[in-house]
PDB file of C-alpha atoms in Angstrom:
ATOM      1  CA  MET J   1     -66.298 -31.839 -10.294  1.00 48.00           C
ATOM      2  CA  ALA J   2     -68.121 -34.949  -9.214  1.00 51.00           C
ATOM      3  CA  GLY J   3     -66.007 -35.492  -6.092  1.00 52.00           C
ATOM      4  CA  GLU J   4     -66.389 -31.941  -4.801  1.00 59.00           C
ATOM      5  CA  PRO J   5     -69.956 -32.247  -3.394  1.00 58.00           C
ATOM      6  CA  PHE J   6     -68.946 -35.522  -1.719  1.00 55.00           C
ATOM      7  CA  ARG J   7     -65.914 -33.892  -0.117  1.00 59.00           C
ATOM      8  CA  SER J   8     -68.034 -30.990   1.089  1.00 72.00           C
ATOM      9  CA  ALA J   9     -70.621 -33.383   2.528  1.00 81.00           C
ATOM     10  CA  LEU J  10     -67.881 -35.394   4.225  1.00 81.00           C
ATOM     11  CA  GLU J  11     -66.318 -32.219   5.631  1.00 83.00           C
ATOM     12  CA  GLN J  12     -69.680 -31.233   7.110  1.00 86.00           C
ATOM     13  CA  ALA J  13     -70.567 -34.674   8.461  1.00 87.00           C
ATOM     14  CA  ASP J  14     -70.462 -35.266  12.203  1.00 87.00           C
ATOM     15  CA  ASP J  15     -67.619 -37.153  13.868  1.00 85.00           C
ATOM     16  CA  ARG J  16     -69.569 -40.406  14.116  1.00 88.00           C
ATOM     17  CA  ILE J  17     -69.989 -40.634  10.348  1.00 89.00           C
ATOM     18  CA  VAL J  18     -66.500 -39.432   9.429  1.00 89.00           C
ATOM     19  CA  ALA J  19     -64.768 -41.639  12.009  1.00 88.00           C
ATOM     20  CA  GLY J  20     -66.921 -44.602  11.026  1.00 88.00           C
ATOM     21  CA  ARG J  21     -65.871 -44.228   7.405  1.00 89.00           C
ATOM     22  CA  ALA J  22     -62.227 -43.797   8.433  1.00 88.00           C
ATOM     23  CA  MET J  23     -62.482 -46.961  10.545  1.00 88.00           C
ATOM     24  CA  ASP J  24     -63.594 -48.753   7.382  1.00 89.00           C
ATOM     25  CA  GLY J  25     -60.402 -47.604   5.632  1.00 88.00           C
ATOM     26  CA  ASP J  26     -61.707 -44.465   3.898  1.00 88.00           C
ATOM     27  CA  VAL J  27     -58.586 -42.306   3.494  1.00 90.00           C
ATOM     28  CA  ALA J  28     -60.619 -39.221   2.519  1.00 90.00           C
ATOM     29  CA  ALA J  29     -62.601 -39.481   5.764  1.00 89.00           C
ATOM     30  CA  PHE J  30     -59.380 -39.855   7.743  1.00 89.00           C
ATOM     31  CA  ALA J  31     -58.033 -36.734   6.009  1.00 91.00           C
ATOM     32  CA  VAL J  32     -61.130 -34.867   7.219  1.00 91.00           C
ATOM     33  CA  LEU J  33     -60.334 -35.910  10.807  1.00 91.00           C
ATOM     34  CA  VAL J  34     -56.740 -34.761  10.353  1.00 91.00           C
ATOM     35  CA  ARG J  35     -57.841 -31.334   9.087  1.00 92.00           C
ATOM     36  CA  ARG J  36     -60.544 -31.067  11.740  1.00 90.00           C
ATOM     37  CA  TYR J  37     -58.425 -31.892  14.796  1.00 90.00           C
ATOM     38  CA  THR J  38     -54.838 -30.952  13.939  1.00 90.00           C
ATOM     39  CA  PRO J  39     -55.162 -27.323  15.164  1.00 89.00           C
ATOM     40  CA  MET J  40     -56.590 -28.369  18.540  1.00 88.00           C
ATOM     41  CA  MET J  41     -54.046 -31.158  18.957  1.00 89.00           C
ATOM     42  CA  ARG J  42     -51.170 -28.828  18.038  1.00 88.00           C
ATOM     43  CA  ALA J  43     -52.349 -26.231  20.580  1.00 85.00           C
ATOM     44  CA  TYR J  44     -52.668 -28.863  23.300  1.00 85.00           C
ATOM     45  CA  THR J  45     -49.254 -30.371  22.553  1.00 85.00           C
ATOM     46  CA  HIS J  46     -47.708 -26.907  22.316  1.00 84.00           C
ATOM     47  CA  ARG J  47     -48.930 -26.157  25.854  1.00 82.00           C
ATOM     48  CA  MET J  48     -47.780 -29.493  27.199  1.00 80.00           C
ATOM     49  CA  LEU J  49     -44.287 -29.266  25.694  1.00 77.00           C
ATOM     50  CA  ASN J  50     -43.802 -25.536  26.207  1.00 73.00           C
ATOM     51  CA  ALA J  51     -43.387 -24.628  22.525  1.00 65.00           C
ATOM     52  CA  SER J  52     -41.140 -27.570  21.703  1.00 70.00           C
ATOM     53  CA  ALA J  53     -40.104 -28.324  18.149  1.00 77.00           C
ATOM     54  CA  ASP J  54     -41.597 -31.793  18.721  1.00 83.00           C
ATOM     55  CA  VAL J  55     -45.211 -30.577  18.480  1.00 87.00           C
ATOM     56  CA  ASP J  56     -45.740 -31.475  14.814  1.00 87.00           C
ATOM     57  CA  ASP J  57     -43.965 -34.816  15.242  1.00 89.00           C
ATOM     58  CA  ILE J  58     -46.234 -35.766  18.135  1.00 89.00           C
ATOM     59  CA  VAL J  59     -49.394 -34.767  16.272  1.00 90.00           C
ATOM     60  CA  GLN J  60     -48.251 -36.753  13.240  1.00 92.00           C
ATOM     61  CA  GLU J  61     -47.400 -39.777  15.423  1.00 91.00           C
ATOM     62  CA  THR J  62     -50.860 -39.485  16.979  1.00 90.00           C
ATOM     63  CA  PHE J  63     -52.582 -39.735  13.616  1.00 90.00           C
ATOM     64  CA  VAL J  64     -50.386 -42.665  12.574  1.00 92.00           C
ATOM     65  CA  THR J  65     -51.290 -44.437  15.818  1.00 91.00           C
ATOM     66  CA  ALA J  66     -54.968 -43.600  15.348  1.00 90.00           C
ATOM     67  CA  TRP J  67     -54.958 -45.022  11.831  1.00 90.00           C
ATOM     68  CA  GLN J  68     -53.307 -48.213  13.061  1.00 91.00           C
ATOM     69  CA  ARG J  69     -55.583 -48.608  16.087  1.00 90.00           C
ATOM     70  CA  PHE J  70     -58.977 -47.562  14.786  1.00 86.00           C
ATOM     71  CA  SER J  71     -60.297 -50.984  15.785  1.00 85.00           C
ATOM     72  CA  GLU J  72     -59.842 -49.926  19.445  1.00 87.00           C
ATOM     73  CA  LEU J  73     -62.269 -46.999  19.054  1.00 86.00           C
ATOM     74  CA  ASP J  74     -65.524 -48.245  20.567  1.00 88.00           C
ATOM     75  CA  ASP J  75     -67.731 -45.299  19.622  1.00 88.00           C
ATOM     76  CA  PRO J  76     -66.914 -43.315  16.452  1.00 88.00           C
ATOM     77  CA  ALA J  77     -68.814 -40.331  17.902  1.00 88.00           C
ATOM     78  CA  LYS J  78     -66.099 -40.055  20.561  1.00 88.00           C
ATOM     79  CA  VAL J  79     -63.201 -39.823  18.112  1.00 90.00           C
ATOM     80  CA  LYS J  80     -62.268 -36.341  19.360  1.00 89.00           C
ATOM     81  CA  SER J  81     -61.666 -37.448  22.952  1.00 88.00           C
ATOM     82  CA  TRP J  82     -59.979 -40.643  21.724  1.00 91.00           C
ATOM     83  CA  LEU J  83     -57.536 -38.627  19.624  1.00 91.00           C
ATOM     84  CA  MET J  84     -56.913 -36.237  22.527  1.00 89.00           C
ATOM     85  CA  ARG J  85     -56.079 -39.163  24.825  1.00 90.00           C
ATOM     86  CA  ILE J  86     -53.589 -40.488  22.287  1.00 91.00           C
ATOM     87  CA  VAL J  87     -51.918 -37.102  21.789  1.00 89.00           C
ATOM     88  CA  SER J  88     -51.877 -36.553  25.555  1.00 86.00           C
ATOM     89  CA  ARG J  89     -50.093 -39.863  26.149  1.00 87.00           C
ATOM     90  CA  LYS J  90     -47.590 -39.145  23.398  1.00 86.00           C
ATOM     91  CA  ALA J  91     -46.869 -35.671  24.802  1.00 83.00           C
ATOM     92  CA  VAL J  92     -46.365 -37.031  28.308  1.00 81.00           C
ATOM     93  CA  ASP J  93     -44.129 -39.780  26.930  1.00 82.00           C
ATOM     94  CA  ARG J  94     -42.062 -37.149  25.118  1.00 81.00           C
ATOM     95  CA  ILE J  95     -41.762 -35.094  28.310  1.00 75.00           C
ATOM     96  CA  ARG J  96     -40.573 -38.162  30.179  1.00 75.00           C
ATOM     97  CA  ALA J  97     -38.091 -39.044  27.448  1.00 74.00           C
ATOM     98  CA  LEU J  98     -36.626 -35.541  27.394  1.00 67.00           C
ATOM     99  CA  ARG J  99     -36.570 -34.999  31.125  1.00 59.00           C
ATOM    100  CA  PRO J 100     -33.358 -36.801  32.142  1.00 53.00           C
ATOM    101  CA  THR J 101     -31.308 -35.491  29.225  1.00 50.00           C
ATOM    102  CA  LEU J 102     -32.631 -31.947  29.065  1.00 46.00           C
ATOM    103  CA  ASP J 103     -29.805 -29.450  29.289  1.00 52.00           C
ATOM    104  CA  VAL J 104     -30.229 -25.785  28.453  1.00 51.00           C
ATOM    105  CA  ASP J 105     -26.869 -25.766  26.652  1.00 55.00           C
ATOM    106  CA  ASP J 106     -27.974 -28.614  24.361  1.00 56.00           C
ATOM    107  CA  MET J 107     -31.183 -26.959  23.204  1.00 55.00           C
ATOM    108  CA  GLU J 108     -31.152 -26.294  19.475  1.00 61.00           C
ATOM    109  CA  GLN J 109     -33.300 -23.204  19.663  1.00 62.00           C
ATOM    110  CA  ALA J 110     -32.001 -20.265  21.599  1.00 57.00           C
ATOM    111  CA  ALA J 111     -34.232 -19.115  24.432  1.00 51.00           C
ATOM    112  CA  PRO J 112     -36.016 -15.835  23.756  1.00 57.00           C
ATOM    113  CA  SER J 113     -33.970 -12.968  25.097  1.00 54.00           C
ATOM    114  CA  LYS J 114     -36.594 -12.154  27.723  1.00 55.00           C
ATOM    115  CA  ASP J 115     -36.222 -15.652  29.217  1.00 65.00           C
ATOM    116  CA  SER J 116     -33.101 -16.623  31.063  1.00 71.00           C
ATOM    117  CA  PRO J 117     -31.850 -20.212  30.844  1.00 74.00           C
ATOM    118  CA  ALA J 118     -32.973 -20.701  34.439  1.00 73.00           C
ATOM    119  CA  ARG J 119     -36.539 -19.681  33.540  1.00 73.00           C
ATOM    120  CA  VAL J 120     -36.565 -22.018  30.538  1.00 72.00           C
ATOM    121  CA  VAL J 121     -35.463 -24.933  32.716  1.00 74.00           C
ATOM    122  CA  GLU J 122     -37.984 -23.965  35.388  1.00 74.00           C
ATOM    123  CA  ALA J 123     -40.793 -23.849  32.816  1.00 72.00           C
ATOM    124  CA  ARG J 124     -39.853 -27.281  31.446  1.00 78.00           C
ATOM    125  CA  GLU J 125     -39.719 -28.706  34.954  1.00 79.00           C
ATOM    126  CA  GLY J 126     -43.154 -27.201  35.591  1.00 75.00           C
ATOM    127  CA  VAL J 127     -44.519 -28.937  32.496  1.00 76.00           C
ATOM    128  CA  ALA J 128     -42.929 -32.208  33.624  1.00 78.00           C
ATOM    129  CA  ALA J 129     -44.429 -31.756  37.111  1.00 77.00           C
ATOM    130  CA  LEU J 130     -47.834 -31.117  35.514  1.00 77.00           C
ATOM    131  CA  GLY J 131     -47.511 -34.305  33.483  1.00 78.00           C
ATOM    132  CA  ALA J 132     -46.549 -36.276  36.585  1.00 79.00           C
ATOM    133  CA  ALA J 133     -49.437 -34.783  38.583  1.00 79.00           C
ATOM    134  CA  LEU J 134     -51.884 -35.644  35.809  1.00 77.00           C
ATOM    135  CA  GLN J 135     -50.691 -39.258  35.843  1.00 80.00           C
ATOM    136  CA  GLU J 136     -51.462 -39.457  39.580  1.00 83.00           C
ATOM    137  CA  LEU J 137     -55.112 -38.551  39.031  1.00 82.00           C
ATOM    138  CA  PRO J 138     -57.654 -41.355  38.650  1.00 85.00           C
ATOM    139  CA  ALA J 139     -58.402 -41.856  34.945  1.00 80.00           C
ATOM    140  CA  ALA J 140     -61.906 -40.338  35.040  1.00 83.00           C
ATOM    141  CA  GLN J 141     -60.699 -37.204  36.843  1.00 85.00           C
ATOM    142  CA  ARG J 142     -57.712 -36.878  34.491  1.00 83.00           C
ATOM    143  CA  GLU J 143     -59.955 -37.145  31.427  1.00 82.00           C
ATOM    144  CA  CYS J 144     -62.325 -34.478  32.773  1.00 83.00           C
ATOM    145  CA  TRP J 145     -59.447 -32.166  33.701  1.00 84.00           C
ATOM    146  CA  VAL J 146     -57.680 -32.525  30.342  1.00 82.00           C
ATOM    147  CA  LEU J 147     -60.887 -32.073  28.347  1.00 81.00           C
ATOM    148  CA  ARG J 148     -61.843 -28.958  30.316  1.00 85.00           C
ATOM    149  CA  GLU J 149     -58.505 -27.273  30.979  1.00 83.00           C
ATOM    150  CA  MET J 150     -56.566 -28.304  27.885  1.00 80.00           C
ATOM    151  CA  GLY J 151     -59.306 -29.040  25.375  1.00 79.00           C
ATOM    152  CA  GLY J 152     -61.640 -26.197  26.366  1.00 82.00           C
ATOM    153  CA  TYR J 153     -64.685 -28.470  26.541  1.00 82.00           C
ATOM    154  CA  SER J 154     -67.861 -27.331  28.293  1.00 86.00           C
ATOM    155  CA  TYR J 155     -69.348 -29.445  31.083  1.00 89.00           C
ATOM    156  CA  ASP J 156     -72.029 -30.669  28.673  1.00 89.00           C
ATOM    157  CA  GLU J 157     -69.399 -31.667  26.096  1.00 84.00           C
ATOM    158  CA  ILE J 158     -67.352 -33.483  28.745  1.00 85.00           C
ATOM    159  CA  ALA J 159     -70.423 -35.380  29.916  1.00 86.00           C
ATOM    160  CA  ALA J 160     -71.300 -36.329  26.335  1.00 83.00           C
ATOM    161  CA  GLU J 161     -67.739 -37.407  25.466  1.00 79.00           C
ATOM    162  CA  LEU J 162     -67.332 -39.557  28.563  1.00 81.00           C
ATOM    163  CA  GLY J 163     -70.905 -40.853  28.713  1.00 86.00           C
ATOM    164  CA  ILE J 164     -71.565 -39.466  32.197  1.00 89.00           C
ATOM    165  CA  SER J 165     -73.996 -36.957  33.661  1.00 92.00           C
ATOM    166  CA  VAL J 166     -73.125 -33.261  33.807  1.00 91.00           C
ATOM    167  CA  SER J 167     -73.195 -33.355  37.623  1.00 93.00           C
ATOM    168  CA  THR J 168     -70.750 -36.274  37.623  1.00 92.00           C
ATOM    169  CA  ALA J 169     -68.493 -34.380  35.225  1.00 89.00           C
ATOM    170  CA  ARG J 170     -68.592 -31.334  37.525  1.00 92.00           C
ATOM    171  CA  GLY J 171     -67.804 -33.477  40.570  1.00 91.00           C
ATOM    172  CA  LEU J 172     -64.905 -35.267  38.885  1.00 89.00           C
ATOM    173  CA  LEU J 173     -63.539 -31.967  37.611  1.00 89.00           C
ATOM    174  CA  ALA J 174     -63.841 -30.335  41.050  1.00 91.00           C
ATOM    175  CA  ARG J 175     -61.885 -33.174  42.669  1.00 92.00           C
ATOM    176  CA  ALA J 176     -59.283 -33.082  39.901  1.00 86.00           C
ATOM    177  CA  ARG J 177     -58.864 -29.309  40.236  1.00 87.00           C
ATOM    178  CA  LYS J 178     -58.514 -29.550  44.007  1.00 90.00           C
ATOM    179  CA  PHE J 179     -55.825 -32.216  43.637  1.00 87.00           C
ATOM    180  CA  MET J 180     -53.988 -30.253  40.934  1.00 82.00           C
ATOM    181  CA  ILE J 181     -54.026 -27.049  42.997  1.00 84.00           C
ATOM    182  CA  VAL J 182     -52.489 -28.842  45.962  1.00 84.00           C
ATOM    183  CA  ARG J 183     -50.033 -30.860  43.842  1.00 80.00           C
ATOM    184  CA  MET J 184     -48.900 -27.870  41.741  1.00 76.00           C
ATOM    185  CA  GLU J 185     -48.726 -25.366  44.643  1.00 80.00           C
ATOM    186  CA  ALA J 186     -44.935 -25.146  44.365  1.00 72.00           C
ATOM    187  CA  TRP J 187     -45.267 -24.030  40.739  1.00 66.00           C
ATOM    188  CA  ARG J 188     -47.482 -21.018  41.322  1.00 67.00           C
TER     189      ARG J 188
END
């Protein structure tokens, strides 16, 4: 097939090229980004929402938002961190939206037998507290913390994504971790 080598080349292209093509309206390039980053975004959202049924909805909403707002992406090479920021905001928004109305009796899925309703509520409150604590961090520290702790980035990858030195990334991450340890002490 004539399109098959092109698809393979597009699949193997780096983020800058694929995102650049997607920004120009190339649906095939956007599909590559979806396939490339959906697993990571699902895992991140799954952790943030504590295995909520909303995970796939949030990831899908993230890609819809990304498609609509590609003009806001300054550097196509940083599409991964840009997508992670969008999914992070959507997950936190979902946590906030669910928080006041969350009732264990209203949950559609039954809690696993090993978890009591009290533990389920406690876990959800812990996730909400984590989201609130993350929002209190300065933006640069929050980005470093999320990329490292949730995204599994190395210090070098964080520095490259954010356009800062590795030592600055380490310093920002150290301050963010110190804050999060103090802020989340009650949840240990």
